[in-house]
mmCIF file of C-alpha atoms in Angstrom:
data_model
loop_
_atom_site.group_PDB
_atom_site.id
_atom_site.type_symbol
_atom_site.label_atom_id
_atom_site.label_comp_id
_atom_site.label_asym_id
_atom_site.label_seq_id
_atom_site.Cartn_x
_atom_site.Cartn_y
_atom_site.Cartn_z
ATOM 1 C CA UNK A 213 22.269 -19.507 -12.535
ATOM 2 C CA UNK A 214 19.120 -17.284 -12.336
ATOM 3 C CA UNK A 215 18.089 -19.234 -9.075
ATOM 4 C CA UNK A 216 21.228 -18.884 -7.520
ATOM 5 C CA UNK A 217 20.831 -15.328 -8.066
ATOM 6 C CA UNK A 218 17.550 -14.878 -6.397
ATOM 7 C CA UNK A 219 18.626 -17.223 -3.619
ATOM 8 C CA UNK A 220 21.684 -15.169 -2.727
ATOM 9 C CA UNK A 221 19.287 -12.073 -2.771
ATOM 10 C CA UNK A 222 16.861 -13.403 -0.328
ATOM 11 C CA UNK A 223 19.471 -14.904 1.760
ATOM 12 C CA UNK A 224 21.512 -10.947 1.785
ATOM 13 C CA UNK A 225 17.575 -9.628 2.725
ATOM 14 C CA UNK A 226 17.754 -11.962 6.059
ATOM 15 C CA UNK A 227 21.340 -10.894 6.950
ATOM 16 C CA UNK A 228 20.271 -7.076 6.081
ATOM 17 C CA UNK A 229 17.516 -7.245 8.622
ATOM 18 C CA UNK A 230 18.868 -9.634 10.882
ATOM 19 C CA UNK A 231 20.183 -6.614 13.663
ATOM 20 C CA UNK A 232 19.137 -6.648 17.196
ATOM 21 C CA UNK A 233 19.684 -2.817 17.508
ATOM 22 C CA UNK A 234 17.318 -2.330 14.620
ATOM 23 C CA UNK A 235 15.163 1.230 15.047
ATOM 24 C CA UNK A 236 12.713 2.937 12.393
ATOM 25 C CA UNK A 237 14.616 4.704 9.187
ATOM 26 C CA UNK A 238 13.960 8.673 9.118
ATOM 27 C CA UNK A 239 15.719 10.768 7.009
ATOM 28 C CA UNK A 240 18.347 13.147 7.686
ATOM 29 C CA UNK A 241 16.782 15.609 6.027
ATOM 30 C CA UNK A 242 13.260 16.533 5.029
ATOM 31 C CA UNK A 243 12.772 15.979 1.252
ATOM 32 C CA UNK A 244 9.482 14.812 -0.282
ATOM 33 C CA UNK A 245 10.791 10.935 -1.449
ATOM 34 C CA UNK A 246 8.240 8.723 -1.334
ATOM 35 C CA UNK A 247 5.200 9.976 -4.360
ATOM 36 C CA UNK A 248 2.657 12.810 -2.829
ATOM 37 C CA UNK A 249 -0.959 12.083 -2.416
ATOM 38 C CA UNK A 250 -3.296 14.460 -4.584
ATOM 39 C CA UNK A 251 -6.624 13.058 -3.703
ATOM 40 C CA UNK A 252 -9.108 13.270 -6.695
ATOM 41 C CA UNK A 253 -12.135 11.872 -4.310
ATOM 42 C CA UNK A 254 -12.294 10.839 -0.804
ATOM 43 C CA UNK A 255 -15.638 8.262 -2.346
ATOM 44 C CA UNK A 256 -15.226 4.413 -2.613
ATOM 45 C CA UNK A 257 -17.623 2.231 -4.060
ATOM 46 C CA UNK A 258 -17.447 -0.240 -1.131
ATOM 47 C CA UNK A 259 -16.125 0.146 2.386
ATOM 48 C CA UNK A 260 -13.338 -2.972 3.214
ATOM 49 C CA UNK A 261 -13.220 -3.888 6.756
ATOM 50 C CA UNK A 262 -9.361 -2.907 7.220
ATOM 51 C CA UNK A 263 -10.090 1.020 5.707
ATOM 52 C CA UNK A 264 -13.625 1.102 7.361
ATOM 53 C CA UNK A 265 -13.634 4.742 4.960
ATOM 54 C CA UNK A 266 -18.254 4.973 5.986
ATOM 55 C CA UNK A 267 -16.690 6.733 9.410
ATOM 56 C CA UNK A 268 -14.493 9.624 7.809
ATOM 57 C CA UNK A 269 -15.908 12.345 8.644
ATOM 58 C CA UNK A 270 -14.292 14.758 6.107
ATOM 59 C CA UNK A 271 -16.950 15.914 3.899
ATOM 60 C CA UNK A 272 -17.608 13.691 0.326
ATOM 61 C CA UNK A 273 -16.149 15.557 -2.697
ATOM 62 C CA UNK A 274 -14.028 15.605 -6.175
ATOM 63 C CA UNK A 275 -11.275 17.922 -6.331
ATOM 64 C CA UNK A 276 -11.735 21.282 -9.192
ATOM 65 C CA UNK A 277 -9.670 21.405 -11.772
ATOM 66 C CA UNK A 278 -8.347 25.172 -11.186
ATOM 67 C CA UNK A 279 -7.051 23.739 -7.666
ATOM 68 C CA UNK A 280 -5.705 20.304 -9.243
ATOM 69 C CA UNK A 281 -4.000 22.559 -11.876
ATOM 70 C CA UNK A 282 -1.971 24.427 -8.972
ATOM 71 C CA UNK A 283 -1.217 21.497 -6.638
ATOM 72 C CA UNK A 284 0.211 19.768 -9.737
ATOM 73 C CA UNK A 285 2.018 22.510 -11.128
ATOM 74 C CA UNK A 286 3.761 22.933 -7.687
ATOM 75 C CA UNK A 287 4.814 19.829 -7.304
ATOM 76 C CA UNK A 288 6.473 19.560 -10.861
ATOM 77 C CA UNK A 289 8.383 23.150 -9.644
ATOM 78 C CA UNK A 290 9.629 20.993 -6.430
ATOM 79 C CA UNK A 291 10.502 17.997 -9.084
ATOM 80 C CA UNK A 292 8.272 15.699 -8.444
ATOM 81 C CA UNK A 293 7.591 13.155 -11.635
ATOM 82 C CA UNK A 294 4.552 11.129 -10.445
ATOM 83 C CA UNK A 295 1.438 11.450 -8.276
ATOM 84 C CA UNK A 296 -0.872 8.910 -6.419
ATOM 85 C CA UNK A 297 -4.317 9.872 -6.079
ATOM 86 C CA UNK A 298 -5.374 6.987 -3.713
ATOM 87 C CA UNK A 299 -6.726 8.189 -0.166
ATOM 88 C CA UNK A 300 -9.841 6.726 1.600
ATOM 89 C CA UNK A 301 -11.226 6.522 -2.263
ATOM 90 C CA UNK A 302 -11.422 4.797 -4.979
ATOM 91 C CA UNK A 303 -10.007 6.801 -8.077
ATOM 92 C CA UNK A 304 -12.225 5.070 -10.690
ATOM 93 C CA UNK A 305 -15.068 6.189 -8.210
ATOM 94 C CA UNK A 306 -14.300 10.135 -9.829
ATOM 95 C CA UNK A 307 -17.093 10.839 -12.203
ATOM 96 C CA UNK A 308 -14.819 13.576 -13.705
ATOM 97 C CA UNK A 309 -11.959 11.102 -13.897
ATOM 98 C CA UNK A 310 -11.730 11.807 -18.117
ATOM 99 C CA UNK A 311 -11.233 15.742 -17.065
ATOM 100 C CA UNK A 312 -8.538 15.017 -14.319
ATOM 101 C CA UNK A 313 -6.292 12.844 -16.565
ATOM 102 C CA UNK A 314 -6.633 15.822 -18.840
ATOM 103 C CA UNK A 315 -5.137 18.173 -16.527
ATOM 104 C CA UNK A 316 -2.365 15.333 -15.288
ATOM 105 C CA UNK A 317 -1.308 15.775 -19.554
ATOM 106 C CA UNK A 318 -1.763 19.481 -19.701
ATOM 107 C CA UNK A 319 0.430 19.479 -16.621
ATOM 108 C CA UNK A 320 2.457 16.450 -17.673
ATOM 109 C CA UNK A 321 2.615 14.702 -14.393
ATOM 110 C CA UNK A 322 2.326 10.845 -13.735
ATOM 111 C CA UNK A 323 -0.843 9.573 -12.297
ATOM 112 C CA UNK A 324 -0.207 6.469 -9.714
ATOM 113 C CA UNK A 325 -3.899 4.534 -9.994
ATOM 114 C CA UNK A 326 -4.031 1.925 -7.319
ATOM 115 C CA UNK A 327 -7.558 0.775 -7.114
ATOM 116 C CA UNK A 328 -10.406 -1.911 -5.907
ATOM 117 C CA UNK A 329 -10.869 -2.517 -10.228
ATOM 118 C CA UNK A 330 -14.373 -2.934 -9.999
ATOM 119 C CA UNK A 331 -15.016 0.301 -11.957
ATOM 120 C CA UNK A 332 -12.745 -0.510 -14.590
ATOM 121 C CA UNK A 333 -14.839 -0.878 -17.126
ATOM 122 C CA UNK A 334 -16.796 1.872 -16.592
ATOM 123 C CA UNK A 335 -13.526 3.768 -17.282
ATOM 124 C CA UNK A 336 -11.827 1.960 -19.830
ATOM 125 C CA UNK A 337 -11.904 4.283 -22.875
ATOM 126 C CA UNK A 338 -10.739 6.533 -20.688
ATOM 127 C CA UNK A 339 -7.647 4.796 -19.391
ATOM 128 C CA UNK A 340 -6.617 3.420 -22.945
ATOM 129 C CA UNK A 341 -6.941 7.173 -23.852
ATOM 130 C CA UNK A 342 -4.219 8.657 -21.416
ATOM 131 C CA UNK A 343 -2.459 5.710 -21.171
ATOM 132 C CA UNK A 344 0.605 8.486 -21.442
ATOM 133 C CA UNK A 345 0.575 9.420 -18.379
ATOM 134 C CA UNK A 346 -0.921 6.784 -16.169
ATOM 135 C CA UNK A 347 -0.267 3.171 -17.651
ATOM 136 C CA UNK A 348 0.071 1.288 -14.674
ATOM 137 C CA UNK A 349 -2.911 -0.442 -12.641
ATOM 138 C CA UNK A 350 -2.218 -1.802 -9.080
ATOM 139 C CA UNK A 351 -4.922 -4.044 -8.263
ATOM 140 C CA UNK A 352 -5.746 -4.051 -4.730
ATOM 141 C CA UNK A 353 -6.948 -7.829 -4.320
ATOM 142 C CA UNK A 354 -7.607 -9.353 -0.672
ATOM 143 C CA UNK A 355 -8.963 -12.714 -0.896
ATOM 144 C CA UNK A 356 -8.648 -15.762 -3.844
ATOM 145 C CA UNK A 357 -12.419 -16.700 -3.114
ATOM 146 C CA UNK A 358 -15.429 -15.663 -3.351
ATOM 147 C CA UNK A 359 -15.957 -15.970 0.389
ATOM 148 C CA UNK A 360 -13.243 -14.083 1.346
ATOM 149 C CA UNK A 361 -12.823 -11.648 -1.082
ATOM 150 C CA UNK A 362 -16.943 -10.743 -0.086
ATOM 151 C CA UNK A 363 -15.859 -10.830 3.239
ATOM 152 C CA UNK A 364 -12.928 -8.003 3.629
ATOM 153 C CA UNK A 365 -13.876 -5.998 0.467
ATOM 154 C CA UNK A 366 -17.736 -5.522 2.118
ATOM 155 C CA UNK A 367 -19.829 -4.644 -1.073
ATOM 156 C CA UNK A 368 -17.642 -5.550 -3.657
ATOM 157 C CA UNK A 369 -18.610 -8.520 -6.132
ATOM 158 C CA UNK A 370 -16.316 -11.222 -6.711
ATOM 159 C CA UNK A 371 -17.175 -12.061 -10.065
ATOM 160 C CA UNK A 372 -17.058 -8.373 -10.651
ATOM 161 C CA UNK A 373 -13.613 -8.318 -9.992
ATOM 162 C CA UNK A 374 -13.183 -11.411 -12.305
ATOM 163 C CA UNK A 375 -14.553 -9.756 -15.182
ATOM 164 C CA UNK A 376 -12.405 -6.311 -14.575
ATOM 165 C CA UNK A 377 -9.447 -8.286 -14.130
ATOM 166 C CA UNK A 378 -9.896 -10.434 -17.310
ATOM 167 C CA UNK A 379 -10.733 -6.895 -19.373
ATOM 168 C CA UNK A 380 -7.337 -5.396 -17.840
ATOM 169 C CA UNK A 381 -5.811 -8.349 -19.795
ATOM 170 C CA UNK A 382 -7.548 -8.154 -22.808
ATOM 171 C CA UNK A 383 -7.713 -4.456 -23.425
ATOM 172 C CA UNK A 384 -5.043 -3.005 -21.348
ATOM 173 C CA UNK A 385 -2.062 -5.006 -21.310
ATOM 174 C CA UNK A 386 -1.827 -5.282 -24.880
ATOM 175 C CA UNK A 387 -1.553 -1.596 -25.287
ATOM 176 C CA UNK A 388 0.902 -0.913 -23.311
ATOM 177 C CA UNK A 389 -0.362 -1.040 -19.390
ATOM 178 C CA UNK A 390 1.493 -3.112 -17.181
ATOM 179 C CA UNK A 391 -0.690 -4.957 -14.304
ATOM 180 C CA UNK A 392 0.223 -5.582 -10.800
ATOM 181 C CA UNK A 393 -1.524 -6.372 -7.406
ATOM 182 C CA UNK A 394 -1.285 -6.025 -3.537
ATOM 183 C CA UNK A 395 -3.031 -8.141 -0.985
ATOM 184 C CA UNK A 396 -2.635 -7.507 2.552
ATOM 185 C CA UNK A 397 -2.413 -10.063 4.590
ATOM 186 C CA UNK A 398 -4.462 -10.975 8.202
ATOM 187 C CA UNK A 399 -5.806 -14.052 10.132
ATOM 188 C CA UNK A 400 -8.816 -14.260 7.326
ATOM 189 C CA UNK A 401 -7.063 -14.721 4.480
ATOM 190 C CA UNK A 402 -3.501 -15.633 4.764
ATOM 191 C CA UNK A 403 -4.579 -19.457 3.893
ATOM 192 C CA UNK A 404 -5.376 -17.916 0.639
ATOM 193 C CA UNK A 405 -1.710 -16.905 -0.650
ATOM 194 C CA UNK A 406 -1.279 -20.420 -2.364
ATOM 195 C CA UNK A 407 -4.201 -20.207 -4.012
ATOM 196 C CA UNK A 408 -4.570 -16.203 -4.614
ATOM 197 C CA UNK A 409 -1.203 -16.739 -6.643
ATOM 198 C CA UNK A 410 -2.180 -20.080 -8.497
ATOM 199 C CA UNK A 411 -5.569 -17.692 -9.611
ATOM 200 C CA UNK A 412 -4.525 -14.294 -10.440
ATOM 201 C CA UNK A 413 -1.277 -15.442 -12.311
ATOM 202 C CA UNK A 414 -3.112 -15.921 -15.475
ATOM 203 C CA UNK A 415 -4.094 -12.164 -15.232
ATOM 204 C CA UNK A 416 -0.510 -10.850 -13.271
ATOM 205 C CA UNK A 417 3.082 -11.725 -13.350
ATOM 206 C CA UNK A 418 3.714 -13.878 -10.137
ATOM 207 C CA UNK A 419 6.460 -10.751 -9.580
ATOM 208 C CA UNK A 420 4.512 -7.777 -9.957
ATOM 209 C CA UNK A 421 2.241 -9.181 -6.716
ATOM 210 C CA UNK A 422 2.922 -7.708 -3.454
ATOM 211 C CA UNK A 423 2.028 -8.360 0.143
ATOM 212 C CA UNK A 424 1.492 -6.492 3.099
ATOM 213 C CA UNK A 425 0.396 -7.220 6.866
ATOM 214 C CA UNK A 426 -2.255 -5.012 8.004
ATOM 215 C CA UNK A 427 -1.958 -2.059 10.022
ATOM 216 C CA UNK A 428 -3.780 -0.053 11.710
ATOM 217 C CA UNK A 429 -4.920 2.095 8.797
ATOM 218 C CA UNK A 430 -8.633 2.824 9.946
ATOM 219 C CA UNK A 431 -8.719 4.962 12.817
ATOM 220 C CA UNK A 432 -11.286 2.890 14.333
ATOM 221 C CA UNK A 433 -8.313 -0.313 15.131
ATOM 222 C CA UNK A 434 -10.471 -3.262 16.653
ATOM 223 C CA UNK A 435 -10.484 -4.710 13.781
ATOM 224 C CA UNK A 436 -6.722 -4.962 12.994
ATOM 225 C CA UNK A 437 -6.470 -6.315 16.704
ATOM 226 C CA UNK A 438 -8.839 -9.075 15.948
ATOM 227 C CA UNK A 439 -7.296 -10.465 12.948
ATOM 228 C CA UNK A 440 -3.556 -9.000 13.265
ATOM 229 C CA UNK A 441 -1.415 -11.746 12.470
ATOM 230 C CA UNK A 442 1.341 -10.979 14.704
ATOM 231 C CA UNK A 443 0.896 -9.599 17.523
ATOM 232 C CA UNK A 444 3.755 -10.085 19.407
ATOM 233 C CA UNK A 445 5.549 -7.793 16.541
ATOM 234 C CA UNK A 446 3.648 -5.122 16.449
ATOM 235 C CA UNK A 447 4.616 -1.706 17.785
ATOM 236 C CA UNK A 448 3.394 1.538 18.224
ATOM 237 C CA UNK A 449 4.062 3.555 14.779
ATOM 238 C CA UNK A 450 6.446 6.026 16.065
ATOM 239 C CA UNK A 451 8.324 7.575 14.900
ATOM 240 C CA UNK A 452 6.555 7.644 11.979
ATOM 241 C CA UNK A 453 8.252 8.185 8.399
ATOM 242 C CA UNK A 454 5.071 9.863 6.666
ATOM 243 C CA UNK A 455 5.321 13.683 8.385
ATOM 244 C CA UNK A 456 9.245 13.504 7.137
ATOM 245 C CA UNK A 457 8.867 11.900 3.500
ATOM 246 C CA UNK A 458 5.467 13.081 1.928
ATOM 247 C CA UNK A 459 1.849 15.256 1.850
ATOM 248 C CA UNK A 460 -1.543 14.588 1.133
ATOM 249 C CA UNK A 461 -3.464 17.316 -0.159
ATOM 250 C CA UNK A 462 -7.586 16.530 -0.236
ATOM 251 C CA UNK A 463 -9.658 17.282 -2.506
ATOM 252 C CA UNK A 464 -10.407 20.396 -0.913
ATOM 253 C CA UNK A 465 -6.773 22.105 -0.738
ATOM 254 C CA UNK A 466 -6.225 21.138 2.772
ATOM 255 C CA UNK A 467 -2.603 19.287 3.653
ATOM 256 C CA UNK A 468 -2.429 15.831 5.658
ATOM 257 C CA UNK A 469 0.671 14.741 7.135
ATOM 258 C CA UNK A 470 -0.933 11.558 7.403
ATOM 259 C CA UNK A 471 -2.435 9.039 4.688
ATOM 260 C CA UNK A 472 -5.269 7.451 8.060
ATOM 261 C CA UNK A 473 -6.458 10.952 8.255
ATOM 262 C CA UNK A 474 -10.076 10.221 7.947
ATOM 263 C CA UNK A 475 -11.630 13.341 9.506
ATOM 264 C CA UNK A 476 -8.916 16.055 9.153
ATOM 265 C CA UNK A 477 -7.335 16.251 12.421
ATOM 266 C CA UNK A 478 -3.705 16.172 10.856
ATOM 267 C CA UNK A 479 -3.949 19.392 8.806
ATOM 268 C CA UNK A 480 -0.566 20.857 8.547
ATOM 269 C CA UNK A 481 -1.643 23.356 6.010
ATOM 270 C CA UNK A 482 -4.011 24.733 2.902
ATOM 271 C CA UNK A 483 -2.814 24.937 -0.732
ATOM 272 C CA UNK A 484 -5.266 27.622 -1.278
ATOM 273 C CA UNK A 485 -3.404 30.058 0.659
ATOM 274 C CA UNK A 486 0.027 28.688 1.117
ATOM 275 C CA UNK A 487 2.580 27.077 -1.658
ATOM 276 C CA UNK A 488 3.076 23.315 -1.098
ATOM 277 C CA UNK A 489 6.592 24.618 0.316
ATOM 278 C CA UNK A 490 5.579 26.666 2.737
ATOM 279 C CA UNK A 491 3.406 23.741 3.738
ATOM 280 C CA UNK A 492 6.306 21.292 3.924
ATOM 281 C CA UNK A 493 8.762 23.911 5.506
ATOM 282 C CA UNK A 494 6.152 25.364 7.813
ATOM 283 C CA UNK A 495 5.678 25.326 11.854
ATOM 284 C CA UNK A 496 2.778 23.116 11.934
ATOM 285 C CA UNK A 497 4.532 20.382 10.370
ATOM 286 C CA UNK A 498 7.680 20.515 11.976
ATOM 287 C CA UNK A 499 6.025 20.494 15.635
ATOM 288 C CA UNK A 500 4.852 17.294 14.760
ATOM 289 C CA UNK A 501 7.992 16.047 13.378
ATOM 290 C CA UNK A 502 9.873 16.818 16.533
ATOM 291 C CA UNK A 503 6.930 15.134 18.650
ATOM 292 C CA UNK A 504 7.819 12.407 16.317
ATOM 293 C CA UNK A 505 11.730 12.762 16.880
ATOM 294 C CA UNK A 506 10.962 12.594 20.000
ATOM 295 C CA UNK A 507 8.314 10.074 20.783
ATOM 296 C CA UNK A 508 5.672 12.212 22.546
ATOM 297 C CA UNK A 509 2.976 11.596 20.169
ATOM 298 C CA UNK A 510 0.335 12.148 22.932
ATOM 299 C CA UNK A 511 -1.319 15.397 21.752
ATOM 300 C CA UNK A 512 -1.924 13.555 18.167
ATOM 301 C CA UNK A 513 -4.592 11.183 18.668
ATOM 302 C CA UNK A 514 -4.395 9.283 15.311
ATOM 303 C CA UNK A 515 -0.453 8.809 15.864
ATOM 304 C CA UNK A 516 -0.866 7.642 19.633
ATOM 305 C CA UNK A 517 -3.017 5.053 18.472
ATOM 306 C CA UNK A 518 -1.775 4.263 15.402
ATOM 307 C CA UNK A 519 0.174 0.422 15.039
ATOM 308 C CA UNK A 520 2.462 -1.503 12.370
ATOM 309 C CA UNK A 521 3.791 -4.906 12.025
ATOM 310 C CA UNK A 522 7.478 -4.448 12.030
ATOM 311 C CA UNK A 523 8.573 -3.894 8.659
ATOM 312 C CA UNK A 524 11.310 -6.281 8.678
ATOM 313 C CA UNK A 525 8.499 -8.810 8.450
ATOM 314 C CA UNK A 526 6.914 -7.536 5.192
ATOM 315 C CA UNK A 527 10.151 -7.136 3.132
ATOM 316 C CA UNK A 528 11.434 -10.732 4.502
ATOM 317 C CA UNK A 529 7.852 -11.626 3.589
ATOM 318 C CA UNK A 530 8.035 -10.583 0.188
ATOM 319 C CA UNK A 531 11.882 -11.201 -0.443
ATOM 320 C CA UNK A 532 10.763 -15.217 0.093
ATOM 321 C CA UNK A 533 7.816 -14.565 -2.251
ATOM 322 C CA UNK A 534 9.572 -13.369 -5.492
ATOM 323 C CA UNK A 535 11.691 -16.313 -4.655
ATOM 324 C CA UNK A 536 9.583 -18.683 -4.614
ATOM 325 C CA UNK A 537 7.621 -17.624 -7.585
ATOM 326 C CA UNK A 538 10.987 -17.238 -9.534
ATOM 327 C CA UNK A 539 11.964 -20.611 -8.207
ATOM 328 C CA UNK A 540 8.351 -22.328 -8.964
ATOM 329 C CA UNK A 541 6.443 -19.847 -11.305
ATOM 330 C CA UNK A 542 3.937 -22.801 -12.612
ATOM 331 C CA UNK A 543 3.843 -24.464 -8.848
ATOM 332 C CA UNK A 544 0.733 -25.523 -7.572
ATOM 333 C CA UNK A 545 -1.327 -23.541 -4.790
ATOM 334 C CA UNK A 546 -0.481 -25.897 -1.797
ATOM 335 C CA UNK A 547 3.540 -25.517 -2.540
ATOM 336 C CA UNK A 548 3.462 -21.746 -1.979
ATOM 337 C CA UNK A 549 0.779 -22.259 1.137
ATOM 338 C CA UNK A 550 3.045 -24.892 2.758
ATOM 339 C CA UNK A 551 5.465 -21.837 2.790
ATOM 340 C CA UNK A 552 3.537 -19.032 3.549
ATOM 341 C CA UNK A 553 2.469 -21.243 6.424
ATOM 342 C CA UNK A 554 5.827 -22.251 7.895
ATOM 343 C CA UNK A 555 6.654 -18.918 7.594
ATOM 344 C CA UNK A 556 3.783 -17.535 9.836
ATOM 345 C CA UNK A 557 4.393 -20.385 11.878
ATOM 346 C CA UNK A 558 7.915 -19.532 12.577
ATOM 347 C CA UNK A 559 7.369 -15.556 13.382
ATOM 348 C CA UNK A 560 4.439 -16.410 15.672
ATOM 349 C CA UNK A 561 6.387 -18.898 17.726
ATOM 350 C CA UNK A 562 8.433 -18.125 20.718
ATOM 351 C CA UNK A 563 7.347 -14.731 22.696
ATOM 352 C CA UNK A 564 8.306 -11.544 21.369
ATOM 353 C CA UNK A 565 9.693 -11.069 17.982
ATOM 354 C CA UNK A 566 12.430 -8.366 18.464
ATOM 355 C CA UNK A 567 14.235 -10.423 20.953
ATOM 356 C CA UNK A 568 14.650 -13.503 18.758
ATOM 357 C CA UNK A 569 15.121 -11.833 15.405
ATOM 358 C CA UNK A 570 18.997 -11.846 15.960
ATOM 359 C CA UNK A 571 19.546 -15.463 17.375
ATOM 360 C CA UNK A 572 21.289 -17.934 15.024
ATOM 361 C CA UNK A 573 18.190 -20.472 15.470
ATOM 362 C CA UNK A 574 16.115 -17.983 13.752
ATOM 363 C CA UNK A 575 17.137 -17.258 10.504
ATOM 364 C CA UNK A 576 18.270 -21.233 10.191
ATOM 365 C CA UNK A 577 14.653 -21.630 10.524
ATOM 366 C CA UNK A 578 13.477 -18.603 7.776
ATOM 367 C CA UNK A 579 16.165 -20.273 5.098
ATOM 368 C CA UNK A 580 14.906 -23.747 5.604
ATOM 369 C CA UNK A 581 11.767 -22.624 4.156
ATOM 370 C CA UNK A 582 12.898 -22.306 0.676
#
């Protein structure tokens, strides 16, 4: 009965996207839905090849507690529950990261810690202390060996991450923290699902793991165009949700439209002189949401040359995962690859994606991968 279930809910996911008139969601209004970004530290403790973060320009710093106090306190006026802290840094990277989850309690706000993990331990008293407000830890994972994981996360150790991982499940998840992970996906390691899931299971539910394609997060894109899986469905990023949906305020008070903005050139305000509404309801914002609206993006460098992988992709993507692993929790590595294969196989066949997204043959071909 439970299969069934998650059958009929990845076979309503292909209908739901299946539509040939199919354009990017923006809201009707302007309200801050998805979490905003308070960045802690713009410092990582290796440099991946998709974030590239060595080029940002944007001077190297940890944000003060007087200005964290504000930024938080303004947000919890405008109802907001939960912050991420995640820019073009690693949180566990923040020397002062005992001090900030102070202020997160004081304040009582929700801390969203997404992170590389290789610092965990480092940090562990520390996260088993104010596991109140931030008892959740997204593992950001890109490879299941130790050639490929060395590869994309440039400087990070893969039995490092072995031995954070396994102390996440010793110390953390019995006290409460729940575990999950993300690994986004590109021509140099998508032959690693199968076994990335067969791995990391022992450490994370199969259905707390999540997968993205790459985009063009760095601002420096050759090297999403050299590994991009599909090319043929990817599209310029406009117009872009972020300027309509959420902020990212640096460590240094100044406001980001943009979550790629590596050396400040999307500034749409300062939280040291203006309240985080003005900021959201103010001119500088707004111009950019109506170059959005209107697809003249030209005068915004980062947005004219920023790319996605149509989304329909990702959540069809991820809808077949959590079936599979629902269907086969226990199944070996080369049963979910054979999948994840026919699956790539089938998007990067015949021309153009939008085109063929709405023909019959299509989705017979998606739902015979199951």
């Amino acid at each position: 009965m439970e299969m069934k279930k998650h059958a009929a809910i990845f076979w309503e996911r292909l209908a739901e996207l299946d539509a040939s008139d199919y354009k990017p969601y923006l809201p009707s209004q302007n309200e801050l839905r998805r979490p905003p970004t308070v960045e802690i530290n713009n410092t990582c403790n290796i440099n991946c090849l998709m974030c590239n973060t060595l080029m940002a320009k944007r001077q190297k710093g940890v944000i003060k507690d007087d200005l964290l106090i504000q930024v938080l306190q303004e947000l919890k006026a405008e109802g907001v529950e939960a912050v991420d802290v995640h820019t073009i840094g690693d949180p566990l990277a923040n020397p002062r990261l005992p001090q900030i989850l102070a202020v997160f309690r004081e304040v009582g706000m929700i801390l969203v810690l997404s992170t590389n993990g290789l610092l965990l331990e480092r940090h562990l008293d520390t996260l088993l202390e104010y596991r109140d407000i931030s008892s959740h830890i997204r593992f950001s994972i890109d490879g299941a060996t130790k050639e490929t994981y060395e590869l994309i996360r440039a400087g990070g150790k893969w039995n490092d991450l072995l031995h954070n991982i396994q102390l996440a499940k010793e110390e953390l998840l019995p006290r409460g923290y729940s575990i999950s992970s993300n690994m986004v996906l590109s021509n140099d390691n998508v032959h690693e699902v199968g076994q990335f899931i067969q791995l990391f299971r022992q450490f994370i539910d199969p259905r707390w793991m999540s997968f993205g394609f790459m985009n063009s997060l760095s601002p420096d894109t050759s090297y999403f165009h050299r590994v991009n899986l599909f090319p043929e469905a990817t599209f310029p990023n406009r117009p872009c949700q972020l300027p309509f949906r959420s902020l990212w305020v640096h460590h240094d008070g100044a406001v980001s439209s943009c979550c790629r903005d590596y050396h400040g050139e999307l500034i749409v305000g300062d939280i040291k002189n203006q309240s985080i509404r003005d900021v959201w309801n103010g001119h500088v914002l707004e111009k950019l949401r109506e170059a959005h609206r209107k697809g003249e993006v030209k005068d915004y460098r980062l947005c004219d040359n920023c790319f996605i992988v149509d989304d329909r992709i990702v959540a069809l993507f991820n809808a077949l995962m959590e079936y599979l692993v629902r269907k086969e929790p226990y199944g070996p590595a080369e049963y979910y690859q054979e999948k994840v294969d026919r699956f790539t196989e089938i998007i990067q066949s015949g021309g153009p994606f939008e085109p063929k997204f709405s023909q019959p043959m299509f989705v017979k071909e998606i739902l015979s991968i199951r």
